[in-house]
Amino acid sequence: MAIHTRKKADGSTIYSAAFFAPDGRRRVVEVRTVPPKAPQRDHKLAREAASLAATQHRANVRNGEWQDPSEAKPERRLSFETLASLFLAEHDSPHYQHRVKAAVDHFGTKPADQITTMDVERYRDTRSKQSFGGRRLQPETVRKDLTVLASMFTWARRKRLVRFEVNPAGADMVTRPARTKPNPRPLSVAEEALLLEHSPPWLSRIIRWAIYSGMDRSEITTLSWHDVNEADGIVSAPRAKTGEPRTVFLNRPLREVLAEARKVRSVTTPRVFLGRESEPVTPNAVNLCLRRVYRRAGLAEEHPFKRFRHTFGSRVAQSGASEFEVMGLLGHSSPDMARHYVRMANAQLRTRAEQLGESAAHETAHENAQVPSKTAQRAAHNVNADRVSKVTR
């Protein structure tokens, strides 16, 4: 018989599919359990399900496609450590390397698709208590760690390496630490001139390029002449954080910087920006010299290089660019990231408010000129009434 039934101690009924395996032994596979005191309709549906299951099993036996569940190999689960190595093979940026390593130290060989939101929250809390160089990690550092972790899980889902229904490290699942420091304030024109006045020529070129291109420090120090196409007016350089292709459009200040850099160009290296000894500069050397220049100029040293990128984003926005235009010029993947680099000046906001007021006043005056006043309408109505009365007489 294809259907096998069995009563349990609690009164429920188990309906199973019965069939003969290729080795000649009779097999019974549970299909559905009907609770006690269930209506007859549920028992009927359970018998039909068991009969269909038995038919399918017999067909698989005839076709040679049936596999004994006891002999099936367990599904291989990808460990987090292996997933991280695969991710870094495609994303070898320094921005990812040390952050992914910190996550590997925490999750280790745990199966990647078994990591839950609670696991990520514990990782967040653990990172918030850790120290580096004698100082506790800043909330902004932990925020970036979680962003990289979410990016890795998104990449793994796209590659079908894990089977998450939702990203366990997504911003909508795990609360990020609150920001403790505001975004860097953009440089004013006077502060820019002051910095350039106290900078050596090699650093002055880097500062101007950063302010008028919006590129990161590591992107600028690794920029090669092979990436520059002055004929088409573009620079093709991948984003340092993501490795995604990016195009920077040459404007007049950038062309002037290239002209100066070409005069000190070296045949031993393809780098565009060289140091005092005509050798390639490192991001750390740029940062150390830049801090000294800030002190000479009497400016705050906080976020010395990042201020240039914020200056670029703010000036582009103040010129009338939309969020999507700012996003494209900064090389971001979403307008939300671009908003962190945009700060409108009070003068710009005042101008926008005044323009709105002038526009509203102009539209009101135009409507008043087109629509006659009520007094004029009443007078015209009286004149027409007098004309009609004269005609009727």
Coordinates of C-alpha atoms in Angstrom, one line a residue:
M1 CA 0.0 0.0 0.0
A2 CA 1.3 3.5 -0.9
I3 CA 0.0 5.2 2.2
H4 CA 1.2 4.3 5.7
T5 CA -0.6 5.7 8.8
R6 CA 0.6 5.7 12.4
K7 CA -1.1 7.0 15.6
K8 CA 1.0 8.9 18.1
A9 CA 0.5 9.0 21.9
D10 CA -1.1 12.4 21.8
G11 CA -3.7 11.3 19.4
S12 CA -2.3 12.8 16.2
T13 CA -2.0 10.8 13.0
I14 CA 1.2 10.6 10.9
Y15 CA 0.6 10.0 7.1
S16 CA 3.7 8.6 5.3
A17 CA 4.6 7.5 1.8
A18 CA 5.5 3.9 1.4
F19 CA 7.6 2.5 -1.5
F20 CA 10.4 0.0 -2.3
A21 CA 13.9 1.4 -2.7
P22 CA 16.3 0.1 -5.4
D23 CA 17.8 -2.4 -2.9
G24 CA 14.4 -4.0 -2.5
R25 CA 13.8 -2.7 1.0
R26 CA 10.5 -1.0 1.9
R27 CA 10.9 2.6 2.8
V28 CA 8.4 4.8 4.7
V29 CA 8.9 8.6 4.5
E30 CA 6.8 10.9 6.7
V31 CA 4.7 13.4 4.7
R32 CA 2.2 15.1 7.0
T33 CA 1.0 15.1 10.6
V34 CA -2.7 15.7 11.4
P35 CA -3.4 16.9 15.0
P36 CA -6.0 15.1 17.2
K37 CA -9.7 16.1 16.7
A38 CA -9.0 17.5 13.3
P39 CA -11.8 17.5 10.7
Q40 CA -12.0 14.7 8.2
R41 CA -11.1 17.1 5.4
D42 CA -7.6 17.4 6.9
H43 CA -7.2 13.6 7.0
K44 CA -8.3 13.4 3.4
L45 CA -5.8 16.1 2.2
A46 CA -3.0 14.3 4.2
R47 CA -3.8 10.9 2.5
E48 CA -3.7 12.6 -0.9
A49 CA -0.4 14.2 -0.1
A50 CA 1.1 10.9 1.0
S51 CA -0.2 9.2 -2.1
L52 CA 1.4 11.8 -4.4
A53 CA 4.7 11.6 -2.5
A54 CA 4.7 7.8 -2.9
T55 CA 4.1 8.1 -6.6
Q56 CA 6.9 10.6 -7.0
H57 CA 9.3 8.3 -5.0
R58 CA 8.4 5.3 -7.1
A59 CA 9.0 7.3 -10.3
N60 CA 12.4 8.4 -9.1
V61 CA 13.3 4.8 -8.3
R62 CA 12.3 3.7 -11.8
N63 CA 14.3 6.5 -13.4
G64 CA 17.4 5.9 -11.3
E65 CA 17.1 9.4 -9.7
W66 CA 16.2 8.4 -6.2
Q67 CA 18.9 9.0 -3.5
D68 CA 18.9 7.6 0.0
P69 CA 18.7 10.5 2.5
S70 CA 21.0 8.7 4.8
E71 CA 23.7 8.6 2.2
A72 CA 23.3 12.2 1.1
K73 CA 26.4 14.4 1.7
P74 CA 25.7 17.3 4.1
E75 CA 25.6 20.7 2.5
R76 CA 29.0 22.5 2.6
R77 CA 28.7 25.8 4.5
L78 CA 31.1 28.6 3.6
S79 CA 32.9 29.9 6.7
F80 CA 33.2 33.6 7.4
E81 CA 37.0 33.4 7.1
T82 CA 36.8 31.8 3.6
L83 CA 34.1 34.4 2.6
A84 CA 36.4 37.2 3.7
S85 CA 39.3 35.9 1.7
L86 CA 37.2 35.6 -1.4
F87 CA 35.9 39.2 -0.9
L88 CA 39.4 40.6 -0.4
A89 CA 40.6 38.8 -3.6
E90 CA 38.3 41.2 -5.5
H91 CA 38.6 44.2 -3.1
D92 CA 42.2 44.6 -2.3
S93 CA 41.9 48.3 -1.1
P94 CA 43.6 49.1 2.2
H95 CA 40.2 50.6 3.3
Y96 CA 38.8 47.1 3.3
Q97 CA 41.8 45.0 4.4
H98 CA 42.2 45.9 8.1
R99 CA 38.4 46.2 8.6
V100 CA 37.7 42.8 7.2
K101 CA 40.6 41.4 9.2
A102 CA 39.0 42.7 12.4
A103 CA 35.7 41.0 11.5
V104 CA 37.6 37.7 10.8
D105 CA 39.2 37.9 14.2
H106 CA 35.7 38.1 15.7
F107 CA 33.7 35.6 13.6
G108 CA 36.5 33.2 12.7
T109 CA 35.3 30.0 11.0
K110 CA 31.7 30.3 11.9
P111 CA 29.4 29.5 8.8
A112 CA 28.8 32.8 7.1
D113 CA 25.1 32.2 6.5
Q114 CA 24.5 31.5 10.2
I115 CA 25.6 35.0 11.3
T116 CA 22.6 36.8 12.6
T117 CA 21.8 40.4 13.4
M118 CA 22.5 39.7 17.1
D119 CA 25.9 38.4 16.2
V120 CA 26.7 41.6 14.3
E121 CA 25.4 43.7 17.3
R122 CA 27.8 41.8 19.6
Y123 CA 30.6 42.5 17.1
R124 CA 29.7 46.2 17.2
D125 CA 29.7 46.3 21.0
T126 CA 33.1 44.5 21.1
R127 CA 34.7 46.8 18.6
S128 CA 33.4 49.8 20.5
K129 CA 35.3 48.6 23.6
Q130 CA 38.6 47.9 21.8
S131 CA 41.6 50.3 21.7
F132 CA 44.2 51.1 19.2
G133 CA 47.5 52.9 20.0
G134 CA 46.3 53.4 23.6
R135 CA 43.0 55.1 22.5
R136 CA 39.6 53.6 22.3
L137 CA 38.2 53.2 18.8
Q138 CA 36.0 56.2 17.7
P139 CA 32.3 55.6 16.9
E140 CA 33.1 56.7 13.3
T141 CA 35.6 53.9 13.0
V142 CA 33.0 51.3 14.2
R143 CA 30.4 52.8 11.8
K144 CA 32.9 52.2 8.9
D145 CA 33.5 48.7 10.1
L146 CA 29.8 47.9 10.0
T147 CA 29.5 49.5 6.6
V148 CA 32.3 47.3 5.2
L149 CA 30.7 44.2 6.8
A150 CA 27.3 45.0 5.2
S151 CA 29.0 45.6 1.8
M152 CA 30.7 42.2 2.1
F153 CA 27.4 40.4 2.8
T154 CA 25.7 42.3 -0.1
W155 CA 28.5 41.1 -2.4
A156 CA 28.2 37.5 -1.1
R157 CA 24.4 37.5 -1.7
R158 CA 25.0 38.9 -5.2
K159 CA 27.5 36.1 -5.9
R160 CA 25.1 33.5 -4.3
L161 CA 27.7 32.5 -1.8
V162 CA 25.2 32.9 1.1
R163 CA 21.4 32.6 1.4
F164 CA 20.5 35.6 3.6
E165 CA 16.9 36.8 3.2
V166 CA 18.1 40.2 4.7
N167 CA 21.5 41.6 5.2
P168 CA 22.3 41.0 8.9
A169 CA 24.7 44.0 9.0
G170 CA 22.4 46.3 7.0
A171 CA 21.8 49.8 8.4
D172 CA 18.1 49.0 8.8
M173 CA 18.9 46.0 11.0
V174 CA 21.9 47.1 13.1
T175 CA 21.9 50.5 14.8
R176 CA 25.1 52.4 14.1
P177 CA 27.0 54.3 16.8
A178 CA 26.1 57.9 17.0
R179 CA 28.4 60.4 15.4
T180 CA 30.6 62.3 17.9
K181 CA 32.3 64.7 15.5
P182 CA 30.6 66.9 12.9
N183 CA 31.7 66.7 9.3
P184 CA 34.8 68.8 8.4
R185 CA 34.1 72.4 7.6
P186 CA 34.9 73.4 4.0
L187 CA 37.7 75.9 3.4
S188 CA 36.9 79.4 2.6
V189 CA 38.7 81.2 -0.3
A190 CA 40.8 83.1 2.2
E191 CA 41.8 79.9 4.1
E192 CA 42.7 78.2 0.8
A193 CA 45.0 81.1 -0.1
L194 CA 46.6 81.0 3.3
L195 CA 47.4 77.3 3.1
L196 CA 48.9 77.7 -0.4
E197 CA 51.0 80.6 0.8
H198 CA 52.6 78.4 3.5
S199 CA 53.0 75.3 1.4
P200 CA 56.0 74.1 -0.5
P201 CA 55.5 73.8 -4.3
W202 CA 55.0 70.0 -4.3
L203 CA 52.4 70.1 -1.6
S204 CA 50.7 73.2 -3.2
R205 CA 50.0 71.1 -6.3
I206 CA 48.5 68.3 -4.3
I207 CA 46.3 70.7 -2.3
R208 CA 44.9 72.4 -5.4
W209 CA 44.3 69.1 -7.1
A210 CA 42.4 67.8 -4.1
I211 CA 40.2 71.0 -3.8
Y212 CA 39.3 71.1 -7.5
S213 CA 39.0 67.4 -8.2
G214 CA 37.5 65.9 -5.0
M215 CA 39.9 63.0 -5.0
D216 CA 41.1 61.2 -1.9
R217 CA 44.7 61.5 -0.6
S218 CA 45.6 57.9 -1.6
E219 CA 44.0 58.4 -5.1
I220 CA 46.1 61.5 -5.7
T221 CA 49.4 60.1 -4.4
T222 CA 49.0 57.0 -6.7
L223 CA 47.8 58.9 -9.7
S224 CA 49.8 58.0 -12.8
W225 CA 50.4 59.9 -16.1
H226 CA 48.8 56.9 -17.8
D227 CA 45.5 57.8 -16.2
V228 CA 45.5 61.4 -17.5
N229 CA 44.0 62.1 -20.9
E230 CA 44.3 65.9 -21.4
A231 CA 43.1 65.7 -25.0
D232 CA 39.7 64.5 -23.8
G233 CA 39.9 66.5 -20.6
I234 CA 39.5 63.5 -18.3
V235 CA 41.3 61.5 -15.7
S236 CA 40.4 57.8 -15.3
A237 CA 41.3 56.6 -11.9
P238 CA 39.4 54.0 -9.8
R239 CA 38.1 54.9 -6.4
A240 CA 40.6 53.9 -3.7
K241 CA 37.9 52.6 -1.3
T242 CA 35.9 50.5 -3.8
G243 CA 38.1 50.0 -6.8
E244 CA 35.1 51.1 -9.0
P245 CA 36.0 53.0 -12.2
R246 CA 35.8 56.8 -11.8
T247 CA 36.2 59.7 -14.2
V248 CA 37.5 63.1 -13.1
F249 CA 36.9 66.0 -15.5
L250 CA 39.7 68.5 -15.9
N251 CA 39.0 72.1 -15.2
R252 CA 41.3 75.1 -15.5
P253 CA 42.9 74.8 -12.1
L254 CA 43.6 71.1 -12.7
R255 CA 45.2 71.8 -16.1
E256 CA 47.4 74.4 -14.4
V257 CA 48.5 71.8 -11.8
L258 CA 49.3 69.3 -14.6
A259 CA 51.4 71.9 -16.4
E260 CA 53.4 72.5 -13.3
A261 CA 53.8 68.8 -12.6
R262 CA 55.0 68.1 -16.1
K263 CA 58.0 70.5 -15.5
V264 CA 59.3 68.3 -12.7
R265 CA 58.2 65.0 -14.2
S266 CA 60.6 62.1 -13.6
V267 CA 61.6 59.3 -16.1
T268 CA 62.0 56.8 -13.2
T269 CA 58.4 56.9 -12.1
P270 CA 55.0 57.3 -13.8
R271 CA 53.5 59.2 -10.8
V272 CA 52.1 62.6 -11.4
F273 CA 52.8 64.1 -8.0
L274 CA 56.3 64.0 -6.7
G275 CA 57.9 65.2 -3.5
R276 CA 60.8 67.6 -2.8
E277 CA 63.4 65.1 -4.1
S278 CA 61.4 64.3 -7.2
E279 CA 60.4 61.0 -5.6
P280 CA 56.9 59.6 -5.2
V281 CA 55.2 60.8 -2.0
T282 CA 53.3 58.6 0.4
P283 CA 49.9 59.5 2.0
N284 CA 51.5 59.6 5.4
A285 CA 54.2 62.0 4.3
V286 CA 51.5 64.3 2.8
N287 CA 49.6 64.2 6.0
L288 CA 52.6 65.1 8.2
C289 CA 53.7 68.0 6.1
L290 CA 50.1 69.2 5.8
R291 CA 49.7 69.4 9.5
R292 CA 52.8 71.6 9.8
V293 CA 51.3 73.9 7.1
Y294 CA 48.0 74.1 9.0
R295 CA 49.9 75.2 12.1
R296 CA 51.9 77.8 10.2
A297 CA 48.7 79.2 8.7
G298 CA 47.0 79.3 12.1
L299 CA 44.2 76.9 11.1
A300 CA 42.7 73.9 12.9
E301 CA 44.5 70.7 12.1
E302 CA 41.4 68.4 12.5
H303 CA 40.8 66.4 9.3
P304 CA 43.5 68.2 7.4
F305 CA 43.1 66.4 4.0
K306 CA 39.4 65.5 4.3
R307 CA 38.5 69.2 4.4
F308 CA 39.6 69.5 0.7
R309 CA 37.1 66.9 -0.4
H310 CA 34.4 68.5 1.6
T311 CA 35.4 71.9 0.1
F312 CA 35.0 70.4 -3.4
G313 CA 31.6 68.9 -2.6
S314 CA 30.3 72.1 -1.0
R315 CA 31.5 74.4 -3.8
V316 CA 30.0 72.2 -6.5
A317 CA 26.6 72.2 -4.6
Q318 CA 26.8 76.0 -4.1
S319 CA 27.2 76.4 -7.9
G320 CA 23.8 74.8 -8.4
A321 CA 24.6 71.1 -8.9
S322 CA 22.0 68.6 -7.9
E323 CA 22.5 65.7 -5.4
F324 CA 23.0 63.2 -8.2
E325 CA 25.6 65.5 -9.9
V326 CA 27.5 65.9 -6.6
M327 CA 27.3 62.1 -6.2
G328 CA 28.8 61.5 -9.6
L329 CA 31.6 64.0 -9.2
L330 CA 32.6 62.6 -5.8
G331 CA 32.4 59.0 -7.0
H332 CA 29.8 57.9 -4.5
S333 CA 27.2 55.1 -5.1
S334 CA 24.3 57.0 -3.5
P335 CA 23.2 60.6 -2.8
D336 CA 23.1 59.8 0.9
M337 CA 26.9 59.5 1.0
A338 CA 27.3 62.7 -1.1
R339 CA 25.2 64.7 1.5
H340 CA 28.0 64.2 4.1
Y341 CA 30.3 66.2 1.9
V342 CA 28.0 69.1 1.2
R343 CA 27.6 72.1 3.4
M344 CA 25.9 75.2 2.1
A345 CA 27.3 78.6 3.1
N346 CA 25.0 81.0 4.8
A347 CA 25.5 83.5 2.0
Q348 CA 24.4 80.9 -0.5
L349 CA 21.3 80.1 1.6
R350 CA 20.5 83.8 2.0
T351 CA 20.7 84.2 -1.8
R352 CA 18.4 81.3 -2.4
A353 CA 15.9 82.7 0.1
E354 CA 16.0 86.1 -1.5
Q355 CA 15.6 84.6 -5.0
L356 CA 12.5 82.8 -3.7
G357 CA 11.1 86.0 -2.3
E358 CA 11.7 87.9 -5.5
S359 CA 10.2 85.2 -7.6
A360 CA 7.0 85.1 -5.4
A361 CA 6.7 88.9 -5.6
H362 CA 7.1 88.8 -9.4
E363 CA 4.4 86.2 -9.8
T364 CA 2.0 88.2 -7.6
A365 CA 2.5 91.3 -9.6
H366 CA 2.0 89.4 -12.8
E367 CA -1.3 87.9 -11.5
N368 CA -2.5 91.4 -10.4
A369 CA -1.8 92.8 -13.8
Q370 CA -3.7 90.0 -15.5
V371 CA -6.7 89.9 -13.1
P372 CA -8.7 93.2 -12.7
S373 CA -9.6 94.3 -9.2
K374 CA -13.0 93.8 -7.7
T375 CA -13.7 97.6 -7.8
A376 CA -12.9 97.6 -11.5
Q377 CA -15.1 94.6 -12.1
R378 CA -18.0 96.2 -10.3
A379 CA -17.7 99.4 -12.3
A380 CA -17.6 97.6 -15.5
H381 CA -20.7 95.6 -14.4
N382 CA -22.6 98.9 -13.7
V383 CA -21.7 100.4 -17.1
N384 CA -23.0 97.3 -18.9
A385 CA -26.2 97.4 -16.8
D386 CA -26.8 101.0 -17.8
R387 CA -26.3 100.2 -21.5
V388 CA -28.7 97.3 -21.3
S389 CA -31.4 99.5 -19.6
K390 CA -31.1 102.2 -22.3
V391 CA -31.5 99.7 -25.1
T392 CA -34.6 98.1 -23.5
R393 CA -36.3 101.6 -23.2

